[in-house]
PDB file of C-alpha atoms in Angstrom:
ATOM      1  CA  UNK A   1       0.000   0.000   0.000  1.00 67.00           C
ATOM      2  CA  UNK A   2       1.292   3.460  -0.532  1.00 82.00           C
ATOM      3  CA  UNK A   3      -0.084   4.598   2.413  1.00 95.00           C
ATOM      4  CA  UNK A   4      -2.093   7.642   2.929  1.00 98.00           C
ATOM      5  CA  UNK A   5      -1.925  10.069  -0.393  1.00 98.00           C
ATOM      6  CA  UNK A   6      -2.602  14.011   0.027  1.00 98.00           C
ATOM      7  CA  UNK A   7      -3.169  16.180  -2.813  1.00 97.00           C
ATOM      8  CA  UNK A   8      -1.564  18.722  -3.621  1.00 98.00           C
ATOM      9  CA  UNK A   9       1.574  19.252  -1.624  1.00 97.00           C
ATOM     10  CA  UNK A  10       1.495  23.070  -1.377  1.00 97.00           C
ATOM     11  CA  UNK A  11      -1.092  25.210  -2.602  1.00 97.00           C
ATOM     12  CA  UNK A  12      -0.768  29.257  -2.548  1.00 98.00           C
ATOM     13  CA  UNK A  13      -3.826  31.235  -3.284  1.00 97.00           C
ATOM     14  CA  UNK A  14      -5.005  34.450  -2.596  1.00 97.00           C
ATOM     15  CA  UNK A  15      -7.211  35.544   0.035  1.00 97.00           C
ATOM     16  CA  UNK A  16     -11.302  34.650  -0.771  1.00 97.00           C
ATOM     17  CA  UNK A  17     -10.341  31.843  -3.152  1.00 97.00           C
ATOM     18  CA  UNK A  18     -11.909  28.317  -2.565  1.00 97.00           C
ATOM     19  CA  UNK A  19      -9.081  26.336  -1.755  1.00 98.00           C
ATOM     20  CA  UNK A  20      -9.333  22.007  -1.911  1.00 98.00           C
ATOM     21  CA  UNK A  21      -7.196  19.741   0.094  1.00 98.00           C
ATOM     22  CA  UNK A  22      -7.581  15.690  -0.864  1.00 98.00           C
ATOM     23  CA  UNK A  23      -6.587  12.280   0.725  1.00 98.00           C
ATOM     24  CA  UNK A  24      -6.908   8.902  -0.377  1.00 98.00           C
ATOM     25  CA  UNK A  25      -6.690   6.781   3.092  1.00 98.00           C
ATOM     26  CA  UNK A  26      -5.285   3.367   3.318  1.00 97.00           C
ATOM     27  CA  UNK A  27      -7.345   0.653   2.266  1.00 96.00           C
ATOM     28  CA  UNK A  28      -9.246  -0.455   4.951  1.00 94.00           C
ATOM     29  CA  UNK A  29      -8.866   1.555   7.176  1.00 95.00           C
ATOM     30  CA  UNK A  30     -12.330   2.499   8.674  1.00 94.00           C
ATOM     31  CA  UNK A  31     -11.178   5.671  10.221  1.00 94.00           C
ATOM     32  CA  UNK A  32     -10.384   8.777   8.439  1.00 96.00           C
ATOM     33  CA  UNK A  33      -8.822  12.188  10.368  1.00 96.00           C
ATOM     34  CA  UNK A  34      -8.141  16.048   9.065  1.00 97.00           C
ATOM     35  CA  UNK A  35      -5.305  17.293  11.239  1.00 97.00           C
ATOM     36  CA  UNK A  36      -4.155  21.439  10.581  1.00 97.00           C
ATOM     37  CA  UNK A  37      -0.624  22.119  12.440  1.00 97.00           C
ATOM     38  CA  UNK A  38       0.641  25.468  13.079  1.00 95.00           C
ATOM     39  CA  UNK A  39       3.391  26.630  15.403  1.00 90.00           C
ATOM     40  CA  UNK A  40       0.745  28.568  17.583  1.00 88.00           C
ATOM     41  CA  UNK A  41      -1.617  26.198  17.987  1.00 88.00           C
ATOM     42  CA  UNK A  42       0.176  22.452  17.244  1.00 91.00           C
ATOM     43  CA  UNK A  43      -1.576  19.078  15.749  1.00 94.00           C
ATOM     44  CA  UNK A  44      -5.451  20.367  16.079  1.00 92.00           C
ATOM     45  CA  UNK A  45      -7.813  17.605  14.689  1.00 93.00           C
ATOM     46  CA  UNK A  46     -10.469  19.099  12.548  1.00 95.00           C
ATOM     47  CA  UNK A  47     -12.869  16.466  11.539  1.00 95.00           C
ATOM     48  CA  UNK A  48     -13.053  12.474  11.688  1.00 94.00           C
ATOM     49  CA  UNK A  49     -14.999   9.836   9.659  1.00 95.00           C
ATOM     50  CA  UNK A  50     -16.379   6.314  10.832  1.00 94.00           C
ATOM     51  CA  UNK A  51     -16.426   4.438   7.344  1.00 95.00           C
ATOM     52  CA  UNK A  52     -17.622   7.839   5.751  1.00 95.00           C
ATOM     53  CA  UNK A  53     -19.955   9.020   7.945  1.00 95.00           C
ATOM     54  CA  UNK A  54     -18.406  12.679   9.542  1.00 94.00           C
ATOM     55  CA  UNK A  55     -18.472  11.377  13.779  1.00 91.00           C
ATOM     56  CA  UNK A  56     -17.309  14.445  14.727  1.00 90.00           C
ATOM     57  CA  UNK A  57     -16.523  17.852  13.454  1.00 92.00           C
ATOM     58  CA  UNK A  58     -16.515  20.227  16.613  1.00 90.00           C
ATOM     59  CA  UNK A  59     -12.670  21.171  15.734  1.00 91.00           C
ATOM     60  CA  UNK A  60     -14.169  22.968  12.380  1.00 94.00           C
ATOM     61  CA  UNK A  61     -12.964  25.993  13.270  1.00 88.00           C
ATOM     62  CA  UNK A  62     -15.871  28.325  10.885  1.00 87.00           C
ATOM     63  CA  UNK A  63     -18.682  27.798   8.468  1.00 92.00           C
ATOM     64  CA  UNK A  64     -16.015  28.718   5.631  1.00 96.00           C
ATOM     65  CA  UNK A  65     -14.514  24.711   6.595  1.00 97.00           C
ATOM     66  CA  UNK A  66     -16.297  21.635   5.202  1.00 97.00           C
ATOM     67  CA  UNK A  67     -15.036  17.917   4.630  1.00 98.00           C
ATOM     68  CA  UNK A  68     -16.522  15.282   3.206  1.00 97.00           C
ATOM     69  CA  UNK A  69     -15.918  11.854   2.318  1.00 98.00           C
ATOM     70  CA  UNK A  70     -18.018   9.985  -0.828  1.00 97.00           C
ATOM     71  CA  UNK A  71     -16.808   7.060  -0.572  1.00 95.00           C
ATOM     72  CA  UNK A  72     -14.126   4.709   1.566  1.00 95.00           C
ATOM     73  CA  UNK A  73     -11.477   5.524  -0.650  1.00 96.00           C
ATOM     74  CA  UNK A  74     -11.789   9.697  -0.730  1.00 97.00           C
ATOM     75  CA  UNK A  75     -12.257  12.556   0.736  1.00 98.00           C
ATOM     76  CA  UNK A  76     -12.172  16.481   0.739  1.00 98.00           C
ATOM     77  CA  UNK A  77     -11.598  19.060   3.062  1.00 98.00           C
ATOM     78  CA  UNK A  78     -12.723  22.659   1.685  1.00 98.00           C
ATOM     79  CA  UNK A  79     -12.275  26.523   2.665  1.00 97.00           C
ATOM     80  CA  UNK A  80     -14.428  28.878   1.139  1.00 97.00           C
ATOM     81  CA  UNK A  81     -13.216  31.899   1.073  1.00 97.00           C
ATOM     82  CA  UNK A  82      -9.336  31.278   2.286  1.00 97.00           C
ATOM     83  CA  UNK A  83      -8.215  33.908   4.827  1.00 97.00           C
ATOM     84  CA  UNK A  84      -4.827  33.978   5.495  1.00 97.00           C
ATOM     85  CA  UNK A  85      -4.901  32.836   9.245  1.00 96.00           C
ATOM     86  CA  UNK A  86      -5.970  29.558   7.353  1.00 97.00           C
ATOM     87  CA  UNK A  87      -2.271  29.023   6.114  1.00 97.00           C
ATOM     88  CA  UNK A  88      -1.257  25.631   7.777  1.00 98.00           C
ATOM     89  CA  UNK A  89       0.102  22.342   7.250  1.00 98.00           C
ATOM     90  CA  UNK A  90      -3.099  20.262   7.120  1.00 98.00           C
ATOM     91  CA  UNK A  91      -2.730  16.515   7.192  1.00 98.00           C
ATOM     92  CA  UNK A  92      -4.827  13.744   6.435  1.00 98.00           C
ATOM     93  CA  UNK A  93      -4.542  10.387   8.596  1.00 97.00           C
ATOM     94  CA  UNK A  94      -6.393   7.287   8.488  1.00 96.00           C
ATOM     95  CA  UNK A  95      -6.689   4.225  11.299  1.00 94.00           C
ATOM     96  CA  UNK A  96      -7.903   0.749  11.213  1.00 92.00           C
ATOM     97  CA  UNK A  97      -9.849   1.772  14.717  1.00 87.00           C
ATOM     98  CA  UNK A  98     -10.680   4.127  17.081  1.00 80.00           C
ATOM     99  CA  UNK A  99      -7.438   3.997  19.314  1.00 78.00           C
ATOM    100  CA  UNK A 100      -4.828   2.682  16.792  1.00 83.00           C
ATOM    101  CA  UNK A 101      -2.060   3.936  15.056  1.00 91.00           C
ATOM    102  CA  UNK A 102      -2.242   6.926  12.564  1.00 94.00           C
ATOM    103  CA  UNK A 103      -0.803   6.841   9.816  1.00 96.00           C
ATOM    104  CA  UNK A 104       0.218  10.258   8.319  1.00 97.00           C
ATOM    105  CA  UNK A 105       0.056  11.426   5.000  1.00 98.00           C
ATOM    106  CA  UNK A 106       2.631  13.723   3.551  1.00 97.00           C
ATOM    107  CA  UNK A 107       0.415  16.841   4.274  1.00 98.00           C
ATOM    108  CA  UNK A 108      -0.719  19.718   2.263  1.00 98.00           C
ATOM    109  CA  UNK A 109       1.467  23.082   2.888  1.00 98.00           C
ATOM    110  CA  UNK A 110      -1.576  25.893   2.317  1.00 98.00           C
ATOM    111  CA  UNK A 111      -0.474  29.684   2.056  1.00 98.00           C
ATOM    112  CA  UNK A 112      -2.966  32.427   1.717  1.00 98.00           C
ATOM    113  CA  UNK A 113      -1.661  35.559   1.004  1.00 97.00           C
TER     114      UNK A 113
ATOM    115  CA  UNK B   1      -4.496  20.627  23.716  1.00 44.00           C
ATOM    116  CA  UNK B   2      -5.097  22.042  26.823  1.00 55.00           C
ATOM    117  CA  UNK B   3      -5.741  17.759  28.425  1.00 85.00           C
ATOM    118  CA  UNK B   4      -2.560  16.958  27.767  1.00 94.00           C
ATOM    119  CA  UNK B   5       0.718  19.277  28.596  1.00 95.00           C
ATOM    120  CA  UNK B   6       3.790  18.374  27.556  1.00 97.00           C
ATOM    121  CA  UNK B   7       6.987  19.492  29.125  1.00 97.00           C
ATOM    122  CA  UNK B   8      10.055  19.817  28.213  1.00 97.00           C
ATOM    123  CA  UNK B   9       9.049  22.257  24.765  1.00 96.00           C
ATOM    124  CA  UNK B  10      12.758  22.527  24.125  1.00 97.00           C
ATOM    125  CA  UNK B  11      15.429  19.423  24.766  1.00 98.00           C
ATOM    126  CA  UNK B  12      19.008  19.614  23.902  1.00 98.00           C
ATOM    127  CA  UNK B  13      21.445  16.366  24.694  1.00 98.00           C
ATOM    128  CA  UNK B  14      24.934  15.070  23.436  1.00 98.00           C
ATOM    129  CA  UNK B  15      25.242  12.314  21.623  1.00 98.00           C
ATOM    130  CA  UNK B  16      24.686   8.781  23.767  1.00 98.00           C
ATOM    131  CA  UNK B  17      23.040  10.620  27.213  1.00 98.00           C
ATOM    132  CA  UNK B  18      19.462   9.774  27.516  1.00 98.00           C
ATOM    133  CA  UNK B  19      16.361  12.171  26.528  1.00 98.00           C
ATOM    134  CA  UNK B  20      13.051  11.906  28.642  1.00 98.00           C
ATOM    135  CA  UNK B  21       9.971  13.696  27.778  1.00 98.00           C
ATOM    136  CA  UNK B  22       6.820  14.005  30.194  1.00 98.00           C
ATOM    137  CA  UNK B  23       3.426  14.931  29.519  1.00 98.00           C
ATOM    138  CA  UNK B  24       0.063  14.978  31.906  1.00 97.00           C
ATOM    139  CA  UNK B  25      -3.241  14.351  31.102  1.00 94.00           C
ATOM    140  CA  UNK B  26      -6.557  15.604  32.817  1.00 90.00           C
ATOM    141  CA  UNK B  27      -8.700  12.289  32.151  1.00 88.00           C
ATOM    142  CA  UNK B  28      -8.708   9.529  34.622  1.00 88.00           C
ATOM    143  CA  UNK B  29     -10.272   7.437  31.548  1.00 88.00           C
ATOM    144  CA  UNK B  30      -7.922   8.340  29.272  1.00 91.00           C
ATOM    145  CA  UNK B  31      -6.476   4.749  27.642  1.00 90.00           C
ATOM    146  CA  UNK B  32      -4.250   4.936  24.798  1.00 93.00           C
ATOM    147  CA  UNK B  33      -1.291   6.748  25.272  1.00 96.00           C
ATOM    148  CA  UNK B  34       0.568   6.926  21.543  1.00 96.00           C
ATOM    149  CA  UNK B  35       4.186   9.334  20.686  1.00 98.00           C
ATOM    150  CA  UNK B  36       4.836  10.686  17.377  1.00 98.00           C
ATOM    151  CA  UNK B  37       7.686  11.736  15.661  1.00 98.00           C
ATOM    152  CA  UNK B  38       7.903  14.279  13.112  1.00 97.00           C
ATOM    153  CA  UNK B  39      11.270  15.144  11.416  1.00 97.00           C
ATOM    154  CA  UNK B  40      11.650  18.673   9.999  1.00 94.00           C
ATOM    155  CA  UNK B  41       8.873  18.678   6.999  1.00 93.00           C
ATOM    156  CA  UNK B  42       7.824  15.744   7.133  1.00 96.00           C
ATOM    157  CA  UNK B  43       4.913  13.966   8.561  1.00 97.00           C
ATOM    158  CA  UNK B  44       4.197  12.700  11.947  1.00 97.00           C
ATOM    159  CA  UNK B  45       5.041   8.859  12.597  1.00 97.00           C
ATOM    160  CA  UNK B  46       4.031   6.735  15.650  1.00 96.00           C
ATOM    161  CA  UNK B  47       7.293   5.308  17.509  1.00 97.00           C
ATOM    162  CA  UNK B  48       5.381   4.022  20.487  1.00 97.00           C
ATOM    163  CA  UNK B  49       2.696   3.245  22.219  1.00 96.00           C
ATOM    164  CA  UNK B  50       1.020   2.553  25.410  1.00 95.00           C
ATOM    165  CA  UNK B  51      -2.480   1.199  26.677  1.00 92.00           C
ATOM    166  CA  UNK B  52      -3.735   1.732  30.511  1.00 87.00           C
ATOM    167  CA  UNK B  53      -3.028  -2.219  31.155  1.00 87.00           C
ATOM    168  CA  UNK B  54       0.604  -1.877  31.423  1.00 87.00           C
ATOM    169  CA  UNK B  55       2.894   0.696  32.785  1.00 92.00           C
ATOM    170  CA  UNK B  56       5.650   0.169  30.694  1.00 95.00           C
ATOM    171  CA  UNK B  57       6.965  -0.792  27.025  1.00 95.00           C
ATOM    172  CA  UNK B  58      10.127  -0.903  25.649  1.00 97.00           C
ATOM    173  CA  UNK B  59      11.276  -0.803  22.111  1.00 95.00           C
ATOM    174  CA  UNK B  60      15.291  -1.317  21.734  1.00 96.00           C
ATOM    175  CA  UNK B  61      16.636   2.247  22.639  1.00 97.00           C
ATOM    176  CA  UNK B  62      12.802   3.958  23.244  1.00 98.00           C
ATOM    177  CA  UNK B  63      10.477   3.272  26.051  1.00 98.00           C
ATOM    178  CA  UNK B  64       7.010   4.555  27.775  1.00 98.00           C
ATOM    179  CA  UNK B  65       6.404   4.310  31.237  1.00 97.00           C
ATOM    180  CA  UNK B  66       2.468   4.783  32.062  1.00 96.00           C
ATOM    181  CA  UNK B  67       1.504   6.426  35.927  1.00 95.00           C
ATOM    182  CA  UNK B  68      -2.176   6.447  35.877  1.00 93.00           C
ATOM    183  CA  UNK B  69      -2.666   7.553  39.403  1.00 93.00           C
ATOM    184  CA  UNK B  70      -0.402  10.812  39.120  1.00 94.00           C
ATOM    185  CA  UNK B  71      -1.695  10.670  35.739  1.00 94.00           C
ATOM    186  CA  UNK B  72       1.658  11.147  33.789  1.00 95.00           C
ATOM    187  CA  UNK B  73       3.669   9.360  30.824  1.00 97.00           C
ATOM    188  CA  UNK B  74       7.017   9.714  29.822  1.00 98.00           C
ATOM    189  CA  UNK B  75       9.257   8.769  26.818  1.00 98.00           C
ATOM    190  CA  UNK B  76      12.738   7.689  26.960  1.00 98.00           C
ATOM    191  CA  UNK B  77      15.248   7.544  24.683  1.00 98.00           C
ATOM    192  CA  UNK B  78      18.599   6.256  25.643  1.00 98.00           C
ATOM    193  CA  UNK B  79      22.023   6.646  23.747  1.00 98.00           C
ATOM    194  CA  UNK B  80      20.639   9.385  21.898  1.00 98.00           C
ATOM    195  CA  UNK B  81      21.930   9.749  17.820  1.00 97.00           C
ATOM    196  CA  UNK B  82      21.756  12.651  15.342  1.00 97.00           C
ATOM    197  CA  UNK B  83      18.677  11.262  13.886  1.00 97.00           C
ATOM    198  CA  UNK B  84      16.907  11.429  17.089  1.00 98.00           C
ATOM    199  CA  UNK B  85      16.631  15.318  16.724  1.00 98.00           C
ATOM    200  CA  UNK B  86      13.302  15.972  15.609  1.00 98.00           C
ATOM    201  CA  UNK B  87       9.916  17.223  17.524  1.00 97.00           C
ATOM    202  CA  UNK B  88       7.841  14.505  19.702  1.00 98.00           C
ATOM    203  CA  UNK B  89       4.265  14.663  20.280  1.00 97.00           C
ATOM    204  CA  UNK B  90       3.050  12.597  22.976  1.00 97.00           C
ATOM    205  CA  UNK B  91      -1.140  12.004  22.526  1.00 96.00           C
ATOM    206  CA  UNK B  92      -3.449  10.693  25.062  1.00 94.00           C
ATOM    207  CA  UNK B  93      -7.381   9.560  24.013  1.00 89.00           C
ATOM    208  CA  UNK B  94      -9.996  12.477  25.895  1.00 82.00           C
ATOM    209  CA  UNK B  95     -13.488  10.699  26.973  1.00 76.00           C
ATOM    210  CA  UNK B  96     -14.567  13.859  27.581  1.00 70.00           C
ATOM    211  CA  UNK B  97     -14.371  14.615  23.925  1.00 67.00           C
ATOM    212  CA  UNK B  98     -15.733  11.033  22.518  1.00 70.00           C
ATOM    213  CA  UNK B  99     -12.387   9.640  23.054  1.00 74.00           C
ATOM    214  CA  UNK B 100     -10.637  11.590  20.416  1.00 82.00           C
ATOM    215  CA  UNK B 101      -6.904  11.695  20.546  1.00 89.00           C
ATOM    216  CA  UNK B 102      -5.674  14.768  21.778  1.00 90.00           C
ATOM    217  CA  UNK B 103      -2.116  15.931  21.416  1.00 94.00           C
ATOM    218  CA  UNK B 104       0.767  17.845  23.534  1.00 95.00           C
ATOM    219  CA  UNK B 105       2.385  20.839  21.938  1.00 94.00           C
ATOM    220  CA  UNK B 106       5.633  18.968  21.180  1.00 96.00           C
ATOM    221  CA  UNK B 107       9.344  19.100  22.632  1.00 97.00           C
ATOM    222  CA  UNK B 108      12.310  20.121  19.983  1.00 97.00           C
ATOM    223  CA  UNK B 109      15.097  17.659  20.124  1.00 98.00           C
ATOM    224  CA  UNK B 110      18.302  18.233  19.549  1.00 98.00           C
ATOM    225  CA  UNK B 111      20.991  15.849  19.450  1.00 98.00           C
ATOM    226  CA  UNK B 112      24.429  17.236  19.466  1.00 96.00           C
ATOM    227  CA  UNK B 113      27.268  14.912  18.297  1.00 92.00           C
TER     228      UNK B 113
END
């Protein structure tokens, strides 16, 4: 398995511009976590999946943040409009179970200028 | 996260002296006790782990010891190496928040050879 696959690496944009982030988890894994790290405020999780179904998403930090997952094999995390506090490493991570290991993707480096 | 504090934020060691990292949690049900480390961009990796059952683990030169009833957990790393230096996260799992992992702020550590 290639393990967890973000899309895209880094993405600039400019301030009010929908920005995208993607991960493919690892296969079978049923769990499915957004992580954004800063220097001010760490590894904060943003949203988690239970074989696609969003469990819990009180780490959302506005209305301009949405994930979603179609399927087992995808999902999306959105911002719309981008302000530039947004600008964060966010990563994707999936688990087999609740309280098992995550395993990281690469992460996606988002600047908003 | 404010549940679990981790202390030191900054480590520096020479080369072969031991490292040890605390952290504290708030929740008496707290059960999985996992450490990440992330080298400089790149993405967090578990190194160990610990479950409320046992009070220690040991994996060649890294180990967790578990106190549930002062409610603290270390990491220790003995004869440190170059590629040691990196940041640690330790995470503990919050009931209070549906059992979602919740993570220290990280300690910086640097190995000097």
């Amino acid at each position: 398995d290639a393990g967890v696959i973000q899309s895209p690496r880094h993405e600039v944009t400019e301030m009010g511009q929908e920005v995208t982030l993607r991960c493919k988890p690892i296969s079978g894994h049923d769990y499915l976590f957004w992580y954004r790290q800063t220097m001010m405020r760490g590894l904060e999780l943003l949203i988690y999946f239970n074989n696609n179904v969003p469990i819990d998403d009180s780490g959302m930090p506005e209305d301009r943040f949405s994930a979603k997952m179609p399927n087992a094999s995808f999902s999306t995390l959105k911002i719309q409009p981008s302000e530039p506090r947004d600008s964060a490493v966010y990563f994707c991570a999936s688990a087999p179970g609740r309280s098992e290991k995550l395993f990281f993707g690469s992460g996606t480096q988002l600047s908003v200028l | 996260g404010e549940n679990v504090e981790q202390h030191p934020s900054t480590l520096s060691v020479q080369e072969g002296d031991s490292a040890v990292i605390k952290c504290t949690y708030s929740d008496s049900a707290s059960n999985y006790f996992p450490w990440y480390k992330q080298e400089l961009g790149k993405r967090p990796q578990l190194i160990i782990d610990i479950r409320s059952n046992v009070g220690e683990k040991k994996d060649q030169r890294i180990a967790v010891t578990l106190n549930k009833t002062a409610k603290h957990f270390s990491l220790h790393i003995t004869e440190t190496q170059p590629e040691d230096s990196a940041v640690y996260f330790c995470a503990a799992t919050i009931m209070e928040y549906g059992n979602k992992l919740v993570f220290g702020a990280g300690t910086i550590l640097r190995v000097k050879s």
